[in-house]
Coordinates of C-alpha atoms (C1' of nucleotides) in Angstrom, one line a residue:
Chain K
X144 CA 216.5 83.7 136.3
X145 CA 213.7 83.6 134.0
X146 CA 214.3 85.9 130.4
X147 CA 211.7 86.3 128.4
X148 CA 212.1 87.6 125.2
X149 CA 210.1 88.1 121.9
X150 CA 210.3 89.2 118.2
X151 CA 207.4 91.2 116.8
X152 CA 204.9 88.8 115.2
X153 CA 204.9 88.8 111.4
X154 CA 201.9 90.2 109.8
X155 CA 200.7 87.4 107.2
X156 CA 199.6 89.6 104.4
X157 CA 202.9 89.2 102.7
X158 CA 205.9 87.0 102.2
X159 CA 209.3 86.6 104.6
X160 CA 211.8 89.1 103.8
X161 CA 215.2 89.8 105.1
X162 CA 213.4 92.1 107.7
X163 CA 212.0 89.5 109.5
X164 CA 215.2 87.7 109.1
X165 CA 217.1 90.5 110.7
X166 CA 214.9 90.5 113.7
X167 CA 214.8 87.2 114.4
X168 CA 218.4 86.5 114.2
X169 CA 219.1 89.5 116.5
X170 CA 216.5 88.3 119.0
X171 CA 217.8 84.6 118.7
X172 CA 221.4 86.0 119.8
X173 CA 220.3 87.4 122.7
X174 CA 218.4 84.2 123.8
X175 CA 221.1 82.0 122.7
X176 CA 223.6 84.2 124.8
X177 CA 221.4 84.5 127.7
X178 CA 221.1 80.4 127.7
X179 CA 224.8 80.1 127.7
X180 CA 224.5 82.2 131.0
X181 CA 221.9 79.7 132.2
X182 CA 219.1 81.9 132.7
X183 CA 215.6 80.1 132.2
X184 CA 215.0 81.2 128.6
X185 CA 211.6 81.5 127.0
X186 CA 211.8 82.7 123.2
X187 CA 208.7 83.6 121.3
X188 CA 208.0 84.4 117.8
X189 CA 204.8 84.2 115.8
X190 CA 202.5 85.6 113.5
X191 CA 199.8 88.0 113.6
X192 CA 196.7 86.9 111.5
X193 CA 193.7 89.1 112.1
X194 CA 192.7 92.3 110.5
X195 CA 191.3 93.8 107.3
X196 CA 194.2 93.6 104.8
X197 CA 194.2 89.7 105.8
X198 CA 190.7 89.6 105.3
X199 CA 190.7 91.3 102.2
X200 CA 193.6 89.6 100.2
X201 CA 191.6 86.5 101.1
X202 CA 188.5 87.8 99.5
X203 CA 190.8 88.8 96.5
X204 CA 191.9 85.4 96.3
X205 CA 188.3 83.9 96.7
X206 CA 189.6 81.9 99.8
X207 CA 188.7 82.5 103.6
X208 CA 190.7 84.2 105.8
X209 CA 191.9 81.1 107.8
X210 CA 193.2 79.1 104.9
X211 CA 195.2 82.4 103.5
X212 CA 196.3 82.8 107.2
X213 CA 197.3 79.2 107.0
X214 CA 199.3 79.5 104.2
X215 CA 201.3 82.1 105.1
X216 CA 201.9 81.4 108.5
X217 CA 203.5 78.2 107.5
X218 CA 205.8 80.2 105.3
X219 CA 207.0 82.2 108.1
X220 CA 207.4 79.4 110.8
X221 CA 209.7 77.7 107.9
X222 CA 212.1 80.4 107.8
X223 CA 213.2 79.9 111.2
X224 CA 214.8 76.7 111.0
X225 CA 216.8 78.2 107.9
X226 CA 218.0 80.7 110.2
X227 CA 219.0 78.4 113.1
X228 CA 216.8 80.4 115.1
X229 CA 216.2 78.7 118.5
X230 CA 212.4 79.9 119.6
X231 CA 210.5 78.0 122.0
X232 CA 207.0 78.3 120.6
X233 CA 205.5 79.8 117.6
X234 CA 202.4 81.4 118.3
X235 CA 199.4 82.4 115.9
X236 CA 196.9 84.9 116.8
X237 CA 194.4 82.5 115.4
X238 CA 195.0 80.1 118.1
X239 CA 192.0 79.1 120.1
X240 CA 193.7 79.5 123.2
X241 CA 194.9 83.1 122.2
X242 CA 191.4 83.8 121.6
X243 CA 190.2 83.0 124.8
X244 CA 192.9 84.6 126.9
X245 CA 192.6 87.9 124.7
X246 CA 188.8 88.0 125.7
X247 CA 189.8 87.1 129.3
X248 CA 192.5 90.0 129.7
X249 CA 190.1 92.5 127.5
X250 CA 187.3 91.6 129.8
X251 CA 189.3 92.6 132.6
X252 CA 190.1 95.9 131.1
X253 CA 186.5 96.5 130.4
X254 CA 185.5 95.3 133.7
X255 CA 187.9 97.9 135.2
X256 CA 186.2 100.4 133.3
X257 CA 188.7 101.6 130.9
X258 CA 186.4 101.1 127.7
X259 CA 183.4 102.8 126.4
X260 CA 181.4 102.8 123.8
X261 CA 182.0 106.0 121.2
X262 CA 182.1 107.4 117.8
X263 CA 185.0 106.8 115.3
X264 CA 184.8 109.6 113.0
X265 CA 186.9 109.4 109.8
X266 CA 187.4 110.0 106.0
X267 CA 185.8 106.7 104.6
X268 CA 185.9 105.3 101.0
X269 CA 183.0 103.7 100.1
X270 CA 184.7 101.4 97.6
X271 CA 187.5 100.2 99.6
X272 CA 185.0 100.0 102.6
X273 CA 187.4 101.5 104.9
X274 CA 188.6 104.4 107.1
X275 CA 191.6 106.4 105.9
X276 CA 194.4 107.7 107.8
X277 CA 195.0 111.3 107.8
X278 CA 198.5 111.0 105.7
X279 CA 197.3 108.4 103.3
X280 CA 194.6 110.8 101.9
X281 CA 195.4 112.5 98.5
X282 CA 194.6 116.2 97.9
X283 CA 190.9 117.0 98.1
X284 CA 190.0 114.0 100.4
X285 CA 190.3 111.6 98.0
X286 CA 191.1 107.7 98.4
X287 CA 194.6 107.1 97.6
X288 CA 193.5 103.8 95.8
X289 CA 190.1 104.7 93.8
X290 CA 191.2 108.7 93.8
X291 CA 187.1 109.1 94.4
X292 CA 186.1 111.5 97.0
X293 CA 185.9 110.4 100.7
X294 CA 183.2 110.7 102.7
X295 CA 183.2 111.9 106.4
X296 CA 181.5 109.0 108.4
X297 CA 181.2 107.6 111.5
X298 CA 181.3 104.0 113.0
X299 CA 180.3 102.8 116.5
X300 CA 183.1 101.5 118.6
X301 CA 184.4 100.5 121.8
X302 CA 187.2 103.0 123.0
X303 CA 190.1 102.2 125.1
X304 CA 190.9 105.2 127.6
X305 CA 194.4 105.5 126.6
X306 CA 194.3 109.3 128.0
X307 CA 193.7 107.7 131.6
X308 CA 197.5 106.3 131.6
X309 CA 199.0 109.5 130.7
X310 CA 200.0 110.1 134.3
X311 CA 201.4 106.4 134.6
X312 CA 203.2 106.3 131.5
X313 CA 205.0 109.3 132.5
X314 CA 205.7 107.8 135.6
X315 CA 207.0 104.7 133.6
X316 CA 209.1 106.6 131.5
X317 CA 210.6 108.8 134.8
X318 CA 211.5 105.7 136.6
X319 CA 212.6 103.2 133.6
X320 CA 214.8 105.2 131.5
X321 CA 216.0 102.0 129.8
X322 CA 212.0 101.1 129.1
X323 CA 212.5 102.0 125.5
X324 CA 215.9 101.5 123.9
X325 CA 218.0 102.9 122.3
X326 CA 217.6 106.6 124.0
X327 CA 216.5 107.9 120.7
X328 CA 213.3 105.8 120.9
X329 CA 212.8 106.5 124.3
X330 CA 213.0 110.1 123.7
X331 CA 210.6 109.9 120.5
X332 CA 208.0 107.6 122.7
X333 CA 208.3 109.8 125.9
X334 CA 207.5 112.7 123.6
X335 CA 204.3 111.2 122.4
X336 CA 203.1 110.5 125.7
X337 CA 203.9 113.8 127.3
X338 CA 202.1 115.4 123.8
X339 CA 198.9 114.3 125.4
X340 CA 197.2 111.1 124.7
X341 CA 193.8 110.6 123.1
X342 CA 191.3 107.5 123.6
X343 CA 191.7 104.9 120.8
X344 CA 189.2 102.7 119.3
X345 CA 189.3 98.7 120.5
X346 CA 187.1 97.4 118.4
X347 CA 185.6 97.2 114.8
X348 CA 181.9 96.6 113.8
X349 CA 182.5 96.4 110.1
X350 CA 184.4 93.2 110.1
X351 CA 184.6 90.0 111.5
X352 CA 188.0 88.7 111.0
X353 CA 189.4 89.1 114.7
X354 CA 188.6 88.0 118.4
X355 CA 185.1 88.6 119.2
X356 CA 184.5 91.1 122.0
X357 CA 183.1 89.0 124.5
X358 CA 180.6 91.7 125.8
X359 CA 179.6 92.9 122.3
X360 CA 179.7 90.1 120.2
X361 CA 178.7 92.2 116.8
X362 CA 182.6 93.7 117.3
X363 CA 185.8 92.2 117.1
X364 CA 188.8 93.8 118.8
X365 CA 191.1 96.0 116.6
X366 CA 193.6 93.9 115.3
X367 CA 196.5 95.4 117.4
X368 CA 195.2 94.9 120.5
X369 CA 194.5 91.3 120.0
X370 CA 198.3 91.2 118.6
X371 CA 199.9 92.9 121.3
X372 CA 198.8 90.5 123.8
X373 CA 200.1 87.4 122.0
X374 CA 203.1 88.2 124.2
X375 CA 201.0 87.5 127.1
X376 CA 198.8 84.6 125.9
X377 CA 201.4 82.5 124.4
X378 CA 202.9 81.8 128.1
X379 CA 199.2 79.9 129.2
X380 CA 199.3 77.4 126.5
X381 CA 202.7 77.2 124.9
X382 CA 203.7 74.2 127.2
X383 CA 200.0 72.3 127.4
X384 CA 199.4 71.8 131.0
X385 CA 201.6 74.0 132.1
X386 CA 200.9 77.9 132.4
X387 CA 204.1 79.5 132.3
X388 CA 202.9 83.0 133.0
X389 CA 203.9 83.3 136.4
X390 CA 207.2 81.9 135.5
X391 CA 208.3 84.6 132.7
X392 CA 205.8 87.4 132.7
X393 CA 206.7 90.2 132.5
X394 CA 208.7 90.1 129.4
X395 CA 212.5 91.3 129.5
X396 CA 212.7 92.3 125.9
X397 CA 210.2 92.7 123.1
X398 CA 212.4 93.2 120.1
X399 CA 210.6 95.4 117.5
X400 CA 211.0 97.4 114.4
X401 CA 210.8 101.4 114.7
X402 CA 207.4 101.2 112.6
X403 CA 205.8 100.1 115.6
X404 CA 207.1 101.6 118.3
X405 CA 204.0 103.8 119.6
X406 CA 202.0 100.7 119.9
X407 CA 204.5 98.9 121.9
X408 CA 205.6 102.0 124.1
X409 CA 202.4 103.7 124.7
X410 CA 199.4 101.4 123.8
X411 CA 200.9 98.3 125.1
X412 CA 201.9 98.9 128.6
X413 CA 198.7 101.2 129.2
X414 CA 196.6 97.9 128.4
X415 CA 198.8 95.9 130.7
X416 CA 198.1 98.7 133.2
X417 CA 194.5 98.8 132.6
X418 CA 194.4 94.8 132.9
X419 CA 196.4 95.2 136.2
X420 CA 199.5 93.3 134.6
X421 CA 203.0 94.0 135.0
X422 CA 204.8 96.0 132.3
X423 CA 207.8 94.7 130.4
X424 CA 211.3 95.7 131.2
X425 CA 212.7 96.7 127.8
X426 CA 211.5 97.4 124.3
X427 CA 214.2 97.4 122.2
X428 CA 213.6 99.0 118.9
X429 CA 216.1 98.0 116.0
X430 CA 216.2 100.1 112.4
X431 CA 215.6 99.2 109.2
X432 CA 217.7 97.5 106.6
X433 CA 218.4 99.6 103.5
X434 CA 219.7 98.8 99.9
X435 CA 223.5 99.1 99.5
X436 CA 222.5 102.6 97.8
X437 CA 221.3 103.4 101.4
X438 CA 217.9 103.9 99.9
X439 CA 215.1 101.8 101.3
X440 CA 215.2 98.6 99.4
X441 CA 212.6 98.2 96.8
X442 CA 212.3 96.0 93.7
X443 CA 211.9 98.5 91.2
X444 CA 215.0 100.0 92.5
X445 CA 217.0 96.6 92.4
X446 CA 218.9 97.0 95.7
X447 CA 216.8 94.3 97.4
X448 CA 219.2 92.1 99.3
X449 CA 217.7 88.5 99.1
X450 CA 218.3 86.5 102.5
X451 CA 217.7 83.2 100.5
X452 CA 220.2 84.0 98.3
X453 CA 222.8 84.9 100.9
X454 CA 221.6 81.3 102.4
X455 CA 222.1 79.7 99.3
X456 CA 225.7 81.3 98.7
X457 CA 227.2 81.7 102.2
X458 CA 225.1 79.9 104.9
X459 CA 223.2 80.3 107.6
X460 CA 226.0 81.4 109.9
X461 CA 227.4 83.9 107.6
X462 CA 224.1 85.4 106.9
X463 CA 223.5 86.0 111.2
X464 CA 227.3 86.9 111.5
X465 CA 227.1 89.6 108.4
X466 CA 223.5 91.1 109.8
X467 CA 225.0 91.5 113.2
X468 CA 228.2 92.9 112.2
X469 CA 227.5 95.3 109.9
X470 CA 224.7 96.9 110.7
X471 CA 224.5 98.7 114.1
X472 CA 221.8 97.3 116.4
X473 CA 219.4 99.8 116.7
X474 CA 220.3 102.2 113.4
X475 CA 219.3 101.8 110.0
X476 CA 222.0 100.5 108.0
X477 CA 222.7 99.5 104.2
X478 CA 223.1 96.1 103.3
X479 CA 224.4 94.3 100.1
X480 CA 225.6 91.1 98.5
X481 CA 229.2 92.8 97.9
X482 CA 229.2 93.9 101.7
X483 CA 228.4 90.3 102.3
X484 CA 231.2 88.8 100.4
X485 CA 233.7 91.0 101.8
X486 CA 232.7 90.2 105.5
X487 CA 232.7 86.6 104.8
X488 CA 236.0 86.7 103.3
X489 CA 237.9 88.9 105.2
X490 CA 236.5 88.2 108.4
X491 CA 235.0 84.7 108.5
X492 CA 237.3 83.0 106.2
X493 CA 240.7 84.7 106.5
X494 CA 240.5 85.9 110.1
X495 CA 238.4 83.5 112.2
X496 CA 238.4 80.3 109.8
X497 CA 241.8 80.9 109.1
X498 CA 243.0 81.3 112.8
X499 CA 241.1 77.9 113.3
X500 CA 242.9 76.2 110.3
X501 CA 246.6 77.4 110.9
X502 CA 246.1 76.8 114.8
X503 CA 244.9 73.0 114.0
X504 CA 247.6 72.3 111.6
X505 CA 250.3 73.4 113.8
X506 CA 248.9 71.2 116.5
X507 CA 248.9 68.4 114.2
X508 CA 252.3 68.9 112.5
X509 CA 254.4 69.8 115.8
X510 CA 252.4 67.8 118.6
X511 CA 250.6 65.2 116.8
X512 CA 247.1 66.8 117.4
X513 CA 247.5 67.0 121.2
X514 CA 247.0 70.7 122.8
X515 CA 250.3 70.5 125.3
X516 CA 249.1 70.7 129.1
X517 CA 251.1 73.4 130.0
X518 CA 250.7 77.1 131.2
X519 CA 249.2 79.3 128.6
X520 CA 250.8 82.6 128.0
X521 CA 249.8 85.3 130.5
X522 CA 250.7 87.9 127.7
X523 CA 247.5 86.5 125.5
X524 CA 245.4 85.7 128.5
X525 CA 245.9 89.4 129.4
X526 CA 244.0 90.3 126.0
X527 CA 241.2 88.2 126.9
X528 CA 241.0 89.7 130.3
X529 CA 237.5 90.9 131.2
X530 CA 236.2 89.9 127.6
X531 CA 233.7 87.6 128.6
X532 CA 232.3 90.0 131.5
X533 CA 232.1 93.2 128.7
X534 CA 230.1 90.7 126.2
X535 CA 227.6 89.7 129.0
X536 CA 227.2 93.9 129.8
X537 CA 226.7 94.7 126.4
X538 CA 224.1 91.9 125.6
X539 CA 222.4 93.0 128.9
X540 CA 222.0 96.0 126.9
X541 CA 221.1 94.2 123.5
X542 CA 224.0 95.8 121.7
X543 CA 224.9 92.6 119.8
X544 CA 226.7 94.5 117.2
X545 CA 228.9 95.9 119.9
X546 CA 229.8 92.9 121.7
X547 CA 230.7 91.1 118.5
X548 CA 233.2 93.9 117.8
X549 CA 234.8 93.2 121.1
X550 CA 234.9 89.5 120.1
X551 CA 236.4 90.1 116.8
X552 CA 239.4 92.6 118.4
X553 CA 240.4 89.1 119.9
X554 CA 240.0 87.3 116.9
X555 CA 242.4 89.7 115.2
X556 CA 244.6 89.6 118.5
X557 CA 245.0 85.9 118.3
X558 CA 246.3 86.3 114.5
X559 CA 248.9 89.1 115.6
X560 CA 250.0 86.7 118.4
X561 CA 250.8 84.0 115.6
X562 CA 252.9 86.3 114.0
X563 CA 254.5 87.9 117.5
X564 CA 255.8 84.2 118.8
X565 CA 256.4 82.9 115.0
X566 CA 255.8 78.9 116.1
X567 CA 257.2 77.7 112.9
X568 CA 260.5 79.1 113.8
X569 CA 260.5 78.0 117.3
X570 CA 259.6 74.3 116.0
X571 CA 263.2 74.5 114.0
X572 CA 264.8 74.5 117.3
X573 CA 264.6 71.6 119.9
X574 CA 265.7 73.9 122.9
X575 CA 262.8 76.1 122.5
X576 CA 260.2 73.4 122.7
X577 CA 258.7 74.9 126.0
X578 CA 258.0 78.1 124.1
X579 CA 256.4 76.1 121.5
X580 CA 254.1 74.3 123.8
X581 CA 253.1 77.4 125.5
X582 CA 252.2 79.0 121.9
X583 CA 250.4 76.2 120.5
X584 CA 248.4 75.7 124.1
X585 CA 247.8 79.2 123.8
X586 CA 246.5 79.7 120.8
X587 CA 244.0 76.7 121.3
X588 CA 242.6 78.3 124.4
X589 CA 242.3 81.5 122.5
X590 CA 240.3 80.0 119.6
X591 CA 238.2 77.9 122.3
X592 CA 237.1 81.0 124.4
X593 CA 236.3 82.8 121.4
X594 CA 233.9 80.2 119.8
X595 CA 232.1 79.8 123.1
X596 CA 231.2 83.4 123.0
X597 CA 230.5 83.1 119.2
X598 CA 228.0 80.6 119.9
X599 CA 225.5 82.8 119.9
X600 CA 226.2 84.3 116.8
X601 CA 227.6 81.4 114.5
X602 CA 226.4 78.2 116.6
X603 CA 226.9 75.9 113.9
X604 CA 230.5 76.8 113.1
X605 CA 231.4 77.7 116.5
X606 CA 230.2 74.5 117.6
X607 CA 232.0 72.7 115.0
X608 CA 235.3 74.2 116.2
X609 CA 234.7 73.4 119.8
X610 CA 234.2 69.8 118.8
X611 CA 237.3 69.8 116.8
X612 CA 239.1 70.9 120.4
X613 CA 237.0 68.2 122.3
X614 CA 235.6 71.4 124.2
X615 CA 232.2 71.1 125.0
X616 CA 231.6 73.5 127.4
X617 CA 229.5 76.6 125.6
X618 CA 228.7 78.4 129.2
X619 CA 229.8 82.0 129.5
X620 CA 231.8 80.8 132.2
X621 CA 233.7 78.9 129.9
X622 CA 234.8 81.6 128.0
X623 CA 237.3 82.8 130.4
X624 CA 241.0 82.4 129.2
X625 CA 242.5 79.1 130.9
X626 CA 245.7 79.1 132.9
X627 CA 246.8 75.9 131.2
X628 CA 246.3 74.0 128.2
X629 CA 243.7 71.2 128.1
X630 CA 245.6 68.4 127.0
X631 CA 243.0 67.2 124.2
X632 CA 243.8 65.6 121.4
X633 CA 242.2 67.6 118.5
X634 CA 240.6 66.1 115.5
X635 CA 240.9 67.5 112.1
X636 CA 238.4 70.3 110.8
X637 CA 237.7 71.1 107.0
X638 CA 237.9 74.6 106.5
X639 CA 234.7 76.7 109.0
X640 CA 234.0 79.1 105.9
X641 CA 235.5 77.8 102.4
X642 CA 236.2 80.4 99.8
X643 CA 234.5 79.7 96.5
Chain T
rG1305 C1' 206.4 125.0 112.3
rG1306 C1' 207.6 122.0 117.4
rC1307 C1' 210.8 117.9 119.1
rC1308 C1' 214.6 114.2 119.0
rC1309 C1' 218.9 111.9 116.9
rG1310 C1' 223.6 112.5 113.9
rG1311 C1' 227.0 115.5 110.5
rU1312 C1' 234.9 112.7 113.0
rA1313 C1' 240.8 110.3 107.6
rG1314 C1' 238.4 108.1 100.3
rC1315 C1' 234.6 104.6 102.7
rU1316 C1' 231.9 102.8 107.6
rC1317 C1' 232.4 104.4 112.0
rA1318 C1' 234.8 104.5 118.0
rG1319 C1' 235.9 108.4 120.8
rU1320 C1' 232.6 107.2 128.8
rU1321 C1' 231.8 112.1 133.6
rG1322 C1' 236.3 118.5 129.1
rG1323 C1' 243.1 117.5 129.6
rU1324 C1' 248.4 111.7 124.7
rC1325 C1' 241.2 112.5 121.7
rA1326 C1' 242.7 113.1 117.1
rG1327 C1' 241.7 107.2 116.7
rA1328 C1' 239.8 101.7 114.4
rG1329 C1' 238.6 98.5 110.3
rC1330 C1' 238.2 98.7 105.0
rA1331 C1' 240.1 100.6 100.5
rG1332 C1' 245.6 102.3 98.6
rC1333 C1' 250.9 102.1 98.7
rG1334 C1' 255.5 99.7 100.6
rG1335 C1' 257.6 95.7 103.4
rA1336 C1' 258.0 91.0 106.5
rC1337 C1' 257.0 86.0 107.2
rU1338 C1' 255.4 80.8 105.7
rC1339 C1' 251.9 77.6 110.5
rA1340 C1' 247.5 78.6 107.5
rU1341 C1' 241.5 78.8 103.4
rA1342 C1' 247.9 83.1 98.6
rA1343 C1' 245.5 83.3 104.5
rU1344 C1' 248.5 86.4 108.5
rC1345 C1' 251.5 90.6 110.5
rC1346 C1' 254.1 95.0 109.9
rG1347 C1' 255.0 100.2 108.1
rU1348 C1' 252.7 104.3 105.2
rC1349 C1' 249.2 108.1 103.3
rA1350 C1' 245.5 111.5 104.4
rG1351 C1' 241.2 114.3 108.7
rA1352 C1' 240.8 122.5 110.2
rC1353 C1' 236.8 116.3 114.6
rG1354 C1' 229.5 120.3 109.9
rC1355 C1' 230.1 126.4 110.1
rA1356 C1' 230.6 130.8 113.6
rG1357 C1' 230.8 132.4 118.3
rG1358 C1' 231.5 131.7 123.8
rU1359 C1' 232.6 129.4 128.5
rU1360 C1' 237.4 127.4 130.3
rC1361 C1' 244.4 127.6 132.3
rG1362 C1' 242.2 123.8 128.5
rA1363 C1' 236.8 121.5 123.9
rG1364 C1' 235.1 116.4 118.8
rU1365 C1' 234.0 116.3 124.3
rC1366 C1' 230.3 121.7 127.7
rC1367 C1' 226.7 126.6 126.0
rU1368 C1' 223.8 129.7 121.9
rG1369 C1' 223.3 130.5 116.6
rC1370 C1' 222.9 128.7 111.9
rC1371 C1' 223.7 124.8 107.7
rC1372 C1' 223.3 119.9 106.2
rG1373 C1' 221.5 114.4 106.8
rG1374 C1' 217.6 111.3 108.9
rG1375 C1' 213.3 110.4 112.5
rC1376 C1' 208.8 111.7 115.2
rU1377 C1' 204.7 114.7 115.4
rA1378 C1' 198.6 108.9 116.8
rC1379 C1' 194.5 105.0 115.6
rC1380 C1' 197.8 100.8 107.5
rA1381 C1' 199.0 96.7 109.7

RNA sequence: GGCCCGGUAGCUCAGUUGGUCAGAGCAGCGGACUCAUAAUCCGUCAGACGCAGGUUCGAGUCCUGCCCGGGCUACCA
C-alpha cells in the first residue's frame, strides 16, 4: 500500500536547529519502519521560501530574495544526510513546478467560487510597511519594533471562504477522530472549528515575493496557502515524467509542530475541499523540545542543545535514539547534553551495545563464531511473542516513543537471560554443551530480532550488528523470534557505541 | 473569562472498558557474577496515586467542586 508522509517545510528565514532535526528524525523513523513493512513509501520534506520575512531579510542583506532562499535552503537540505534522514524528495516552494501547480489548484478554488475580493483591515506600521497581529501590538496600539503609533488601514485582498467549510470540517472531525493526533490537539482544533470560522485573506498586494495569483497578477498568494500546497504539488514533479499524485495522494501523515496546528488542521483541509481534493488521513502534532531546565530553549538562558555537538560527540544514531527515547512523541520535553550522555552510556553502550559484544564474544569463544543450529529457548521466544505486532500497531499511531520502549524492554530481557542461564558456567561442563548451544542460539536470535526493529531508529548501528550476524533481512516479518538458530558464522564487531 | 490537557515513589513517567493498581526506569543503599564496552544481574528504600466531597460491595481508574502547572481562544511565518 502507498504510504505518504511529510514533515512541515522549514522556513528559510533562519538556520536549521534541533527542532528541525527532531521533526525530520521522527518522521524518518516512521518512514523507515513503513518501508520495512514493504509499504510503498514516499517521504517528503523541504523548504518554505516565500513571504515577507524572507523578502525583508533579503533586503536587509542587500541581496535578492532568491539568493537568500538559495543559500538557506541549501543549509536545510544539507542537514538531512547528517541525520540519516531518508526523504524521497526535497521540495522548495520556489520550484517553478510548484508555482505552476499552486496556481492550478487555487485557480480551481477560485473557479469553484470560494474566493472573493475583500478588504483586510488591521493595524499597520508605516515603518515596517506591514500589518501587525493583535497579540504582538504594544499598549496604546504601538508597533512592537518601532514603538510608534500604528494606523488603522485597509488593503484589498483576495479572501478564501473558510466560513463556507464550517459544516464540512465539523463533519470531518466527527468522522475521523484520528484526523488530528494526539487527542489534546484534536480537541483544540475541533474547538477552533466549532467556535466559528471567519474567512481569511488569500493574497497580498503589497509584496511580490510569492506565487502570482493567476486571475489577478498584481497579487501573490499569502505564503501559507502556497506553503501548504507543497504536500500536493511535490507529487507532480518529484519524479520527472512520472506524476505520483494518484499513487500517493492523499497523505497518510503530516507531521508538524504545535505552532502550526491551525493551518494544517483547519485551513488546509478546507482548501483541499474547495479544490475538490481528498483530505489527509492524519495530522500528527509533536511537541517542542525544551531546555534541560524545562524552560524554552534560548541562547540567553544558555540551555540550548546543539544537535551538531551531539552528532560530533556521540554520532547520528545516538542523536536519533536520544530524541525518540527521551521525549514522549506528541508532548513537550526537556533535553540536554547530560541526558544525552546518560542515555548513551546506560542504554546504547551498556545495554544494547554490550549485549551485542558479550553475545558475539561468547559465540566466538565457545563455538568458533558459529550460531548453533539448534532449537531456540521457548522461554526467551515467549518474551518476544507479539513484539513486532505491537511495534507495528504503535507506529501506525505514530507512537514512536512507545514502540521504542517496548523494544527496549526486550533488550533488558536479553541481558537478564544471559544471567539466568550463565553460559560461562555451562561452558565448563561438557555434559551441558546442548544447553549452551541453545542459550547462544537464543541470544543471537534475540539481538537479531531486536536489531531488525531498531533499524528504523538507529539504522547504521542496527545494520552493523545484523551484518555481523550475517542476517540481511530487515523486513518487519523478520523480527519474529525464530525457532532455530541460524547456523551462520558471525564476524567480529567493534563496540557499537564506544564509551569515551 | 471560556474550553482542553496534566498533577502517581527524590527525578522521568506506565497505569486500557472501576475489583493483586500501587508499578517501571533513573538516582541511592546492599549483594552476586565474570561472557562482555568495570558492562550485567539480584535485593532494598520510599509514594495518604493534587485537595475535599459523592456514586459503588469496591475508585489513581467514574461524578461534582476547588488548588497547581501547561495549552488553545484565528490571519508572524
